[in-house]
C-alpha cells in the first residue's frame, strides 16, 4: 500500500493504526511518498500495488489529482484502488473528482477513524482481488484462444498436406511397385510390349528415335527416369486418336539433354496447361477412348525430374497435339545407346471368353469391386494387380477371383477384366 501525503504525522498514524491489519493472511507493506512527484515514481516502480491513500493537496493544491490522472490516463493502471483523502474538501468537489479521475473512495481525513479506515481497506482490497482474478482469467482465456487458433491453423495445414499427399500417392502407389525397364532398352521394350500394351482396339504408329550421339552420357536415376518416360508415353497414347503418331526424342543443349514426348492428339487450351502442374487443381481429362485419369501423372513426373536436377514443361495446341519436355544433366553414369527407328503398326482384336460362373469365383465386397472397375476402365493394369493383391489378403475365399484378375492384368486385357467384374456387379 502506498501512502502519499505531505504530512509525516499522517504516515505515522496510518502505519500505527494499520500495524496489525491483515487480509487473506497477508500483512500490509507500506510505501511512503511525500510529494506528487514521489508518488508517481512509486506507482511507476510498483505497478502491482493494491491501494494508494492519496492526499489531494501536497506540493500544489492539485498534486494528488495529478497523481490520480497519471495513474489512470498515463499508466493506464485500472487495478490499483485510489482512496483520495483531503483536509480541504472545498478545493475538489467530491462528485467531479470521483467521475473525472476514476477515484474509488473519496474521504475527508477527519472521517477516517480506525474503524472506517479498516472497512474502507477491506472493501478496496476485495475489489482489487476481484479485478486481478478477472484479469488473470481473461489472459488465460486469451492464451487458450490463441493456442486453439494456432492448433486450428496447424490442423488445417496438416489436413491440406495430407490431402496433397493422399492425392499425390494415389497415382504413384502402384508405379513405385511396378517393375522397371532399363533406360538403355527403352525402344526395344516399347517395340516388344506394344502388341500387349492395351487390349482395346487401337491402331498406333509410333516413331521412336533419339538424336543424341551414342557417346553422350547422362546423369540421372534410371528407375525414376523410366517412370517419367513411361507415364508420358502412356498419356500420349491415351490422348492420340487412332492412326496418329507419337514421337520420342532427345537432344543435347549445353550441359543438358532435352527429352520430349510429342503426340498428334487433341491438344489442350492454355488454361488447362497452366493447371497441369498444380496439385490443388483437378486436371483429370478423359482420353480419346474414354479412359479416366487422376490428373496427377505430370505432378509425379515433375517431382522425379526435379529430384534429378532437371525441369519439365509442356507445350500444347488444340486439335494439333501436345509435347511434354524435360531436361536431365549431361554428366556421367552410362552411355545411351543409339535408339533404332521403330515403326509400330498394331491392330489388336479382342477375344471373347466365357468366364467361370459366380459359384466358382467368389467376388469381393462392392467397394473393392468398384475400385477394380475404376482401374480397369482407365486401363491401369498395375492398379488392378495392386488391388487384387490387397483383396486376396482380406479373405482366402477371394483368391481364385483375384488370381484370375492377375492373369488378365499381366496380359493387359482390360476388356476381359471388365467383363469378369460386370458379371458379379
PDB file of C-alpha atoms in Angstrom, residues 18-275:
ATOM      1  CA  UNK A  18      -2.957  -0.491  10.403  1.00  0.00           C
ATOM      2  CA  UNK A  19       0.021  -2.188  12.012  1.00  0.00           C
ATOM      3  CA  UNK A  20      -1.947  -5.359  12.835  1.00  0.00           C
ATOM      4  CA  UNK A  21      -4.124  -5.274   9.720  1.00  0.00           C
ATOM      5  CA  UNK A  22      -4.072  -8.383   7.511  1.00  0.00           C
ATOM      6  CA  UNK A  23      -6.045  -9.620   4.507  1.00  0.00           C
ATOM      7  CA  UNK A  24      -6.150 -13.254   3.419  1.00  0.00           C
ATOM      8  CA  UNK A  25      -3.381 -13.964   5.891  1.00  0.00           C
ATOM      9  CA  UNK A  26      -1.108 -11.278   4.461  1.00  0.00           C
ATOM     10  CA  UNK A  27       0.054  -8.118   6.266  1.00  0.00           C
ATOM     11  CA  UNK A  28       0.311  -4.749   4.575  1.00  0.00           C
ATOM     12  CA  UNK A  29       3.614  -3.458   3.167  1.00  0.00           C
ATOM     13  CA  UNK A  30       3.760   0.345   3.432  1.00  0.00           C
ATOM     14  CA  UNK A  31       5.490   2.608   0.875  1.00  0.00           C
ATOM     15  CA  UNK A  32       5.667   6.346   1.625  1.00  0.00           C
ATOM     16  CA  UNK A  33       5.652   9.339  -0.729  1.00  0.00           C
ATOM     17  CA  UNK A  34       5.592  12.981   0.466  1.00  0.00           C
ATOM     18  CA  UNK A  35       5.026  14.713  -2.864  1.00  0.00           C
ATOM     19  CA  UNK A  36       3.070  14.071  -6.039  1.00  0.00           C
ATOM     20  CA  UNK A  37       6.326  13.504  -7.922  1.00  0.00           C
ATOM     21  CA  UNK A  38       7.446  10.854  -5.410  1.00  0.00           C
ATOM     22  CA  UNK A  39       4.020   9.219  -5.584  1.00  0.00           C
ATOM     23  CA  UNK A  40       4.245   8.913  -9.370  1.00  0.00           C
ATOM     24  CA  UNK A  41       7.655   7.257  -9.111  1.00  0.00           C
ATOM     25  CA  UNK A  42       6.408   4.778  -6.509  1.00  0.00           C
ATOM     26  CA  UNK A  43       3.371   3.812  -8.589  1.00  0.00           C
ATOM     27  CA  UNK A  44       5.602   3.510 -11.644  1.00  0.00           C
ATOM     28  CA  UNK A  45       8.005   1.187  -9.819  1.00  0.00           C
ATOM     29  CA  UNK A  46       5.259  -0.812  -8.061  1.00  0.00           C
ATOM     30  CA  UNK A  47       2.575  -1.434 -10.655  1.00  0.00           C
ATOM     31  CA  UNK A  48       1.184  -4.285  -8.534  1.00  0.00           C
ATOM     32  CA  UNK A  49       0.395  -2.018  -5.569  1.00  0.00           C
ATOM     33  CA  UNK A  50      -3.173  -2.703  -4.411  1.00  0.00           C
ATOM     34  CA  UNK A  51      -4.068   0.626  -2.748  1.00  0.00           C
ATOM     35  CA  UNK A  52      -2.877   4.205  -2.671  1.00  0.00           C
ATOM     36  CA  UNK A  53      -4.016   6.537   0.119  1.00  0.00           C
ATOM     37  CA  UNK A  54      -3.647   9.797  -1.807  1.00  0.00           C
ATOM     38  CA  UNK A  55      -3.688  13.298  -0.327  1.00  0.00           C
ATOM     39  CA  UNK A  56      -5.148  15.926  -2.667  1.00  0.00           C
ATOM     40  CA  UNK A  57      -3.037  18.872  -1.520  1.00  0.00           C
ATOM     41  CA  UNK A  58       0.727  18.321  -1.323  1.00  0.00           C
ATOM     42  CA  UNK A  59       3.358  20.485  -3.098  1.00  0.00           C
ATOM     43  CA  UNK A  60       0.455  22.011  -5.063  1.00  0.00           C
ATOM     44  CA  UNK A  61      -3.269  22.262  -4.436  1.00  0.00           C
ATOM     45  CA  UNK A  62      -3.920  19.647  -7.152  1.00  0.00           C
ATOM     46  CA  UNK A  63      -0.869  17.403  -6.741  1.00  0.00           C
ATOM     47  CA  UNK A  64      -2.967  14.412  -5.668  1.00  0.00           C
ATOM     48  CA  UNK A  65      -5.377  14.858  -8.567  1.00  0.00           C
ATOM     49  CA  UNK A  66      -2.435  14.958 -10.967  1.00  0.00           C
ATOM     50  CA  UNK A  67      -1.212  11.665  -9.500  1.00  0.00           C
ATOM     51  CA  UNK A  68      -4.673  10.113  -9.937  1.00  0.00           C
ATOM     52  CA  UNK A  69      -4.807  11.261 -13.549  1.00  0.00           C
ATOM     53  CA  UNK A  70      -1.264   9.957 -14.135  1.00  0.00           C
ATOM     54  CA  UNK A  71      -2.233   6.533 -12.759  1.00  0.00           C
ATOM     55  CA  UNK A  72      -5.399   6.166 -14.832  1.00  0.00           C
ATOM     56  CA  UNK A  73      -4.558   8.049 -18.030  1.00  0.00           C
ATOM     57  CA  UNK A  74      -0.775   7.772 -18.445  1.00  0.00           C
ATOM     58  CA  UNK A  75      -0.015   4.425 -16.819  1.00  0.00           C
ATOM     59  CA  UNK A  76      -3.475   3.081 -17.710  1.00  0.00           C
ATOM     60  CA  UNK A  77      -3.467   1.251 -14.389  1.00  0.00           C
ATOM     61  CA  UNK A  78      -7.096   0.425 -13.661  1.00  0.00           C
ATOM     62  CA  UNK A  79      -6.342  -2.072 -10.888  1.00  0.00           C
ATOM     63  CA  UNK A  80      -4.856  -0.025  -8.046  1.00  0.00           C
ATOM     64  CA  UNK A  81      -7.586   1.275  -5.728  1.00  0.00           C
ATOM     65  CA  UNK A  82      -7.307   5.052  -5.253  1.00  0.00           C
ATOM     66  CA  UNK A  83      -8.579   6.323  -1.911  1.00  0.00           C
ATOM     67  CA  UNK A  84      -8.427  10.097  -2.084  1.00  0.00           C
ATOM     68  CA  UNK A  85      -8.011  11.936   1.241  1.00  0.00           C
ATOM     69  CA  UNK A  86      -8.243  15.664   1.799  1.00  0.00           C
ATOM     70  CA  UNK A  87      -8.495  18.082   4.650  1.00  0.00           C
ATOM     71  CA  UNK A  88      -9.900  20.759   2.303  1.00  0.00           C
ATOM     72  CA  UNK A  89     -12.962  19.309   0.546  1.00  0.00           C
ATOM     73  CA  UNK A  90     -13.879  22.672  -0.995  1.00  0.00           C
ATOM     74  CA  UNK A  91     -10.801  22.510  -3.201  1.00  0.00           C
ATOM     75  CA  UNK A  92     -12.149  19.491  -5.115  1.00  0.00           C
ATOM     76  CA  UNK A  93     -15.878  18.674  -5.073  1.00  0.00           C
ATOM     77  CA  UNK A  94     -16.474  15.011  -4.324  1.00  0.00           C
ATOM     78  CA  UNK A  95     -18.697  14.197  -7.337  1.00  0.00           C
ATOM     79  CA  UNK A  96     -16.490  15.779 -10.008  1.00  0.00           C
ATOM     80  CA  UNK A  97     -13.296  14.244  -8.609  1.00  0.00           C
ATOM     81  CA  UNK A  98     -14.660  10.689  -8.488  1.00  0.00           C
ATOM     82  CA  UNK A  99     -16.088  10.880 -12.023  1.00  0.00           C
ATOM     83  CA  UNK A 100     -13.178  12.629 -13.735  1.00  0.00           C
ATOM     84  CA  UNK A 101     -10.294  10.702 -12.181  1.00  0.00           C
ATOM     85  CA  UNK A 102     -11.947   7.315 -11.562  1.00  0.00           C
ATOM     86  CA  UNK A 103     -11.482   7.533  -7.800  1.00  0.00           C
ATOM     87  CA  UNK A 104     -12.631   4.507  -5.820  1.00  0.00           C
ATOM     88  CA  UNK A 105     -13.100   6.306  -2.487  1.00  0.00           C
ATOM     89  CA  UNK A 106     -13.095   9.959  -1.506  1.00  0.00           C
ATOM     90  CA  UNK A 107     -12.764  10.706   2.210  1.00  0.00           C
ATOM     91  CA  UNK A 108     -12.139  13.669   4.430  1.00  0.00           C
ATOM     92  CA  UNK A 109      -9.189  12.970   6.705  1.00  0.00           C
ATOM     93  CA  UNK A 110     -11.353  13.690   9.733  1.00  0.00           C
ATOM     94  CA  UNK A 111     -13.776  10.933   8.659  1.00  0.00           C
ATOM     95  CA  UNK A 112     -11.164   8.191   8.518  1.00  0.00           C
ATOM     96  CA  UNK A 113     -11.399   6.820  12.028  1.00  0.00           C
ATOM     97  CA  UNK A 114      -9.777   3.486  12.824  1.00  0.00           C
ATOM     98  CA  UNK A 115     -12.966   1.535  12.071  1.00  0.00           C
ATOM     99  CA  UNK A 116     -13.818   3.434   8.896  1.00  0.00           C
ATOM    100  CA  UNK A 117     -10.257   3.088   7.591  1.00  0.00           C
ATOM    101  CA  UNK A 118     -10.371  -0.650   8.296  1.00  0.00           C
ATOM    102  CA  UNK A 119     -13.707  -1.031   6.471  1.00  0.00           C
ATOM    103  CA  UNK A 120     -12.508   1.085   3.547  1.00  0.00           C
ATOM    104  CA  UNK A 121      -9.358  -1.014   3.112  1.00  0.00           C
ATOM    105  CA  UNK A 122     -11.238  -4.326   3.275  1.00  0.00           C
ATOM    106  CA  UNK A 123     -13.664  -3.142   0.587  1.00  0.00           C
ATOM    107  CA  UNK A 124     -10.831  -1.817  -1.583  1.00  0.00           C
ATOM    108  CA  UNK A 125      -8.734  -4.985  -1.270  1.00  0.00           C
ATOM    109  CA  UNK A 126     -11.677  -7.240  -2.137  1.00  0.00           C
ATOM    110  CA  UNK A 127     -12.369  -5.106  -5.188  1.00  0.00           C
ATOM    111  CA  UNK A 128      -8.691  -5.254  -6.174  1.00  0.00           C
ATOM    112  CA  UNK A 129      -8.623  -9.038  -5.683  1.00  0.00           C
ATOM    113  CA  UNK A 130     -11.702  -9.487  -7.893  1.00  0.00           C
ATOM    114  CA  UNK A 131     -10.191  -7.338 -10.639  1.00  0.00           C
ATOM    115  CA  UNK A 132      -6.913  -9.269 -10.558  1.00  0.00           C
ATOM    116  CA  UNK A 133      -8.779 -12.597 -10.719  1.00  0.00           C
ATOM    117  CA  UNK A 134     -10.884 -11.413 -13.651  1.00  0.00           C
ATOM    118  CA  UNK A 135      -7.791 -10.145 -15.464  1.00  0.00           C
ATOM    119  CA  UNK A 136      -5.915 -13.406 -14.854  1.00  0.00           C
ATOM    120  CA  UNK A 137      -8.870 -15.384 -16.210  1.00  0.00           C
ATOM    121  CA  UNK A 138      -9.098 -13.057 -19.203  1.00  0.00           C
ATOM    122  CA  UNK A 139      -5.422 -13.518 -20.007  1.00  0.00           C
ATOM    123  CA  UNK A 140      -5.677 -17.282 -19.598  1.00  0.00           C
ATOM    124  CA  UNK A 141      -8.712 -17.334 -21.886  1.00  0.00           C
ATOM    125  CA  UNK A 142      -6.864 -15.159 -24.386  1.00  0.00           C
ATOM    126  CA  UNK A 143      -3.876 -17.509 -24.329  1.00  0.00           C
ATOM    127  CA  UNK A 144      -6.127 -20.523 -24.768  1.00  0.00           C
ATOM    128  CA  UNK A 145      -7.940 -18.843 -27.650  1.00  0.00           C
ATOM    129  CA  UNK A 146      -4.588 -18.146 -29.303  1.00  0.00           C
ATOM    130  CA  UNK A 147      -3.494 -21.734 -28.697  1.00  0.00           C
ATOM    131  CA  UNK A 148      -6.767 -23.067 -30.095  1.00  0.00           C
ATOM    132  CA  UNK A 149      -6.417 -20.739 -33.073  1.00  0.00           C
ATOM    133  CA  UNK A 150      -2.855 -21.921 -33.665  1.00  0.00           C
ATOM    134  CA  UNK A 151      -3.920 -25.548 -33.301  1.00  0.00           C
ATOM    135  CA  UNK A 152      -6.758 -24.976 -35.762  1.00  0.00           C
ATOM    136  CA  UNK A 153      -4.423 -23.294 -38.249  1.00  0.00           C
ATOM    137  CA  UNK A 154      -1.891 -26.097 -37.856  1.00  0.00           C
ATOM    138  CA  UNK A 155      -4.653 -28.665 -38.257  1.00  0.00           C
ATOM    139  CA  UNK A 156      -5.802 -27.008 -41.472  1.00  0.00           C
ATOM    140  CA  UNK A 157      -2.216 -27.035 -42.736  1.00  0.00           C
ATOM    141  CA  UNK A 158      -1.842 -30.713 -41.836  1.00  0.00           C
ATOM    142  CA  UNK A 159      -5.181 -31.542 -43.466  1.00  0.00           C
ATOM    143  CA  UNK A 160      -4.112 -29.701 -46.613  1.00  0.00           C
ATOM    144  CA  UNK A 161      -0.765 -31.510 -46.597  1.00  0.00           C
ATOM    145  CA  UNK A 162      -2.481 -34.852 -46.020  1.00  0.00           C
ATOM    146  CA  UNK A 163      -4.855 -34.206 -48.914  1.00  0.00           C
ATOM    147  CA  UNK A 164      -1.949 -33.312 -51.168  1.00  0.00           C
ATOM    148  CA  UNK A 165      -0.014 -36.401 -50.101  1.00  0.00           C
ATOM    149  CA  UNK A 166      -3.032 -38.679 -50.476  1.00  0.00           C
ATOM    150  CA  UNK A 167      -3.782 -37.260 -53.888  1.00  0.00           C
ATOM    151  CA  UNK A 168      -0.151 -37.486 -54.971  1.00  0.00           C
ATOM    152  CA  UNK A 169       0.384 -41.024 -53.734  1.00  0.00           C
ATOM    153  CA  UNK A 170      -2.873 -42.197 -55.268  1.00  0.00           C
ATOM    154  CA  UNK A 171      -1.141 -42.120 -58.630  1.00  0.00           C
ATOM    155  CA  UNK A 172       2.363 -43.215 -57.699  1.00  0.00           C
ATOM    156  CA  UNK A 173       1.487 -46.031 -55.272  1.00  0.00           C
ATOM    157  CA  UNK A 174       1.285 -48.697 -57.927  1.00  0.00           C
ATOM    158  CA  UNK A 175       4.062 -47.128 -60.021  1.00  0.00           C
ATOM    159  CA  UNK A 176       6.504 -47.458 -57.130  1.00  0.00           C
ATOM    160  CA  UNK A 177       5.943 -51.223 -57.003  1.00  0.00           C
ATOM    161  CA  UNK A 178       5.833 -51.766 -60.744  1.00  0.00           C
ATOM    162  CA  UNK A 179       8.801 -53.439 -62.462  1.00  0.00           C
ATOM    163  CA  UNK A 180      11.318 -51.078 -64.076  1.00  0.00           C
ATOM    164  CA  UNK A 181      12.726 -51.479 -67.576  1.00  0.00           C
ATOM    165  CA  UNK A 182      16.287 -50.246 -68.202  1.00  0.00           C
ATOM    166  CA  UNK A 183      16.508 -46.912 -69.944  1.00  0.00           C
ATOM    167  CA  UNK A 184      19.011 -48.255 -72.434  1.00  0.00           C
ATOM    168  CA  UNK A 185      16.491 -50.726 -73.838  1.00  0.00           C
ATOM    169  CA  UNK A 186      13.551 -48.341 -73.993  1.00  0.00           C
ATOM    170  CA  UNK A 187      12.929 -48.684 -77.722  1.00  0.00           C
ATOM    171  CA  UNK A 188      13.212 -52.459 -77.626  1.00  0.00           C
ATOM    172  CA  UNK A 189      10.871 -52.617 -74.651  1.00  0.00           C
ATOM    173  CA  UNK A 190       8.266 -50.479 -76.379  1.00  0.00           C
ATOM    174  CA  UNK A 191       8.546 -52.495 -79.562  1.00  0.00           C
ATOM    175  CA  UNK A 192       8.143 -55.828 -77.795  1.00  0.00           C
ATOM    176  CA  UNK A 193       5.394 -54.711 -75.451  1.00  0.00           C
ATOM    177  CA  UNK A 194       3.343 -52.789 -77.994  1.00  0.00           C
ATOM    178  CA  UNK A 195       1.121 -55.740 -79.009  1.00  0.00           C
ATOM    179  CA  UNK A 196       0.073 -56.233 -75.377  1.00  0.00           C
ATOM    180  CA  UNK A 197       0.204 -52.636 -74.166  1.00  0.00           C
ATOM    181  CA  UNK A 198      -3.589 -52.460 -74.153  1.00  0.00           C
ATOM    182  CA  UNK A 199      -6.352 -54.818 -75.046  1.00  0.00           C
ATOM    183  CA  UNK A 200      -8.545 -52.151 -76.567  1.00  0.00           C
ATOM    184  CA  UNK A 201      -8.773 -51.953 -80.362  1.00  0.00           C
ATOM    185  CA  UNK A 202      -6.186 -49.342 -81.257  1.00  0.00           C
ATOM    186  CA  UNK A 203      -4.020 -48.626 -84.230  1.00  0.00           C
ATOM    187  CA  UNK A 204      -0.995 -46.500 -83.357  1.00  0.00           C
ATOM    188  CA  UNK A 205       2.031 -45.530 -85.375  1.00  0.00           C
ATOM    189  CA  UNK A 206       4.864 -44.560 -83.001  1.00  0.00           C
ATOM    190  CA  UNK A 207       8.157 -43.193 -84.286  1.00  0.00           C
ATOM    191  CA  UNK A 208      10.782 -43.686 -81.585  1.00  0.00           C
ATOM    192  CA  UNK A 209      14.132 -42.024 -82.140  1.00  0.00           C
ATOM    193  CA  UNK A 210      16.993 -40.312 -80.369  1.00  0.00           C
ATOM    194  CA  UNK A 211      19.139 -37.574 -81.863  1.00  0.00           C
ATOM    195  CA  UNK A 212      21.773 -37.783 -79.115  1.00  0.00           C
ATOM    196  CA  UNK A 213      25.163 -39.050 -80.165  1.00  0.00           C
ATOM    197  CA  UNK A 214      25.703 -42.566 -78.811  1.00  0.00           C
ATOM    198  CA  UNK A 215      28.727 -41.348 -76.843  1.00  0.00           C
ATOM    199  CA  UNK A 216      26.659 -38.840 -74.919  1.00  0.00           C
ATOM    200  CA  UNK A 217      26.405 -39.674 -71.226  1.00  0.00           C
ATOM    201  CA  UNK A 218      23.702 -38.581 -68.792  1.00  0.00           C
ATOM    202  CA  UNK A 219      23.419 -38.349 -65.024  1.00  0.00           C
ATOM    203  CA  UNK A 220      20.045 -39.473 -63.689  1.00  0.00           C
ATOM    204  CA  UNK A 221      18.318 -42.087 -61.558  1.00  0.00           C
ATOM    205  CA  UNK A 222      17.468 -44.814 -64.041  1.00  0.00           C
ATOM    206  CA  UNK A 223      14.327 -46.027 -62.272  1.00  0.00           C
ATOM    207  CA  UNK A 224      12.887 -42.548 -61.824  1.00  0.00           C
ATOM    208  CA  UNK A 225      13.629 -41.639 -65.429  1.00  0.00           C
ATOM    209  CA  UNK A 226      11.888 -44.778 -66.625  1.00  0.00           C
ATOM    210  CA  UNK A 227       8.803 -43.949 -64.581  1.00  0.00           C
ATOM    211  CA  UNK A 228       8.714 -40.461 -66.106  1.00  0.00           C
ATOM    212  CA  UNK A 229       9.073 -41.730 -69.670  1.00  0.00           C
ATOM    213  CA  UNK A 230       6.553 -44.495 -69.130  1.00  0.00           C
ATOM    214  CA  UNK A 231       3.993 -42.039 -67.755  1.00  0.00           C
ATOM    215  CA  UNK A 232       4.491 -39.570 -70.595  1.00  0.00           C
ATOM    216  CA  UNK A 233       4.173 -42.284 -73.245  1.00  0.00           C
ATOM    217  CA  UNK A 234       1.021 -43.629 -71.567  1.00  0.00           C
ATOM    218  CA  UNK A 235      -0.507 -40.150 -71.625  1.00  0.00           C
ATOM    219  CA  UNK A 236       0.459 -39.661 -75.254  1.00  0.00           C
ATOM    220  CA  UNK A 237      -1.207 -42.929 -76.258  1.00  0.00           C
ATOM    221  CA  UNK A 238      -4.296 -42.083 -74.238  1.00  0.00           C
ATOM    222  CA  UNK A 239      -4.820 -38.736 -75.963  1.00  0.00           C
ATOM    223  CA  UNK A 240      -3.801 -39.703 -79.501  1.00  0.00           C
ATOM    224  CA  UNK A 241      -6.578 -40.860 -81.851  1.00  0.00           C
ATOM    225  CA  UNK A 242      -6.188 -43.965 -83.991  1.00  0.00           C
ATOM    226  CA  UNK A 243      -3.871 -43.552 -86.934  1.00  0.00           C
ATOM    227  CA  UNK A 244      -1.917 -40.612 -85.468  1.00  0.00           C
ATOM    228  CA  UNK A 245       1.738 -40.686 -84.401  1.00  0.00           C
ATOM    229  CA  UNK A 246       3.788 -40.290 -81.227  1.00  0.00           C
ATOM    230  CA  UNK A 247       7.434 -39.262 -81.351  1.00  0.00           C
ATOM    231  CA  UNK A 248      10.079 -39.637 -78.644  1.00  0.00           C
ATOM    232  CA  UNK A 249      13.325 -37.728 -78.976  1.00  0.00           C
ATOM    233  CA  UNK A 250      16.309 -36.485 -77.014  1.00  0.00           C
ATOM    234  CA  UNK A 251      18.595 -33.614 -77.960  1.00  0.00           C
ATOM    235  CA  UNK A 252      21.638 -32.111 -76.209  1.00  0.00           C
ATOM    236  CA  UNK A 253      21.554 -28.441 -75.257  1.00  0.00           C
ATOM    237  CA  UNK A 254      24.551 -27.163 -73.349  1.00  0.00           C
ATOM    238  CA  UNK A 255      25.002 -29.317 -70.261  1.00  0.00           C
ATOM    239  CA  UNK A 256      21.508 -30.769 -70.528  1.00  0.00           C
ATOM    240  CA  UNK A 257      19.662 -33.325 -72.589  1.00  0.00           C
ATOM    241  CA  UNK A 258      16.127 -32.318 -73.562  1.00  0.00           C
ATOM    242  CA  UNK A 259      13.843 -35.338 -73.765  1.00  0.00           C
ATOM    243  CA  UNK A 260      10.455 -34.878 -75.411  1.00  0.00           C
ATOM    244  CA  UNK A 261       7.373 -36.997 -75.942  1.00  0.00           C
ATOM    245  CA  UNK A 262       5.192 -35.485 -78.654  1.00  0.00           C
ATOM    246  CA  UNK A 263       1.772 -36.666 -79.751  1.00  0.00           C
ATOM    247  CA  UNK A 264      -0.520 -35.554 -82.553  1.00  0.00           C
ATOM    248  CA  UNK A 265      -3.636 -35.834 -80.437  1.00  0.00           C
ATOM    249  CA  UNK A 266      -6.402 -33.497 -79.341  1.00  0.00           C
ATOM    250  CA  UNK A 267      -4.159 -30.966 -77.566  1.00  0.00           C
ATOM    251  CA  UNK A 268      -5.431 -28.631 -74.852  1.00  0.00           C
ATOM    252  CA  UNK A 269      -6.058 -24.968 -74.067  1.00  0.00           C
ATOM    253  CA  UNK A 270      -3.514 -22.696 -72.371  1.00  0.00           C
ATOM    254  CA  UNK A 271      -5.783 -22.503 -69.318  1.00  0.00           C
ATOM    255  CA  UNK A 272      -5.677 -26.275 -68.998  1.00  0.00           C
ATOM    256  CA  UNK A 273      -1.905 -26.324 -69.463  1.00  0.00           C
ATOM    257  CA  UNK A 274      -1.396 -23.830 -66.620  1.00  0.00           C
ATOM    258  CA  UNK A 275      -3.184 -26.085 -64.131  1.00  0.00           C
TER     259      UNK A 275
END
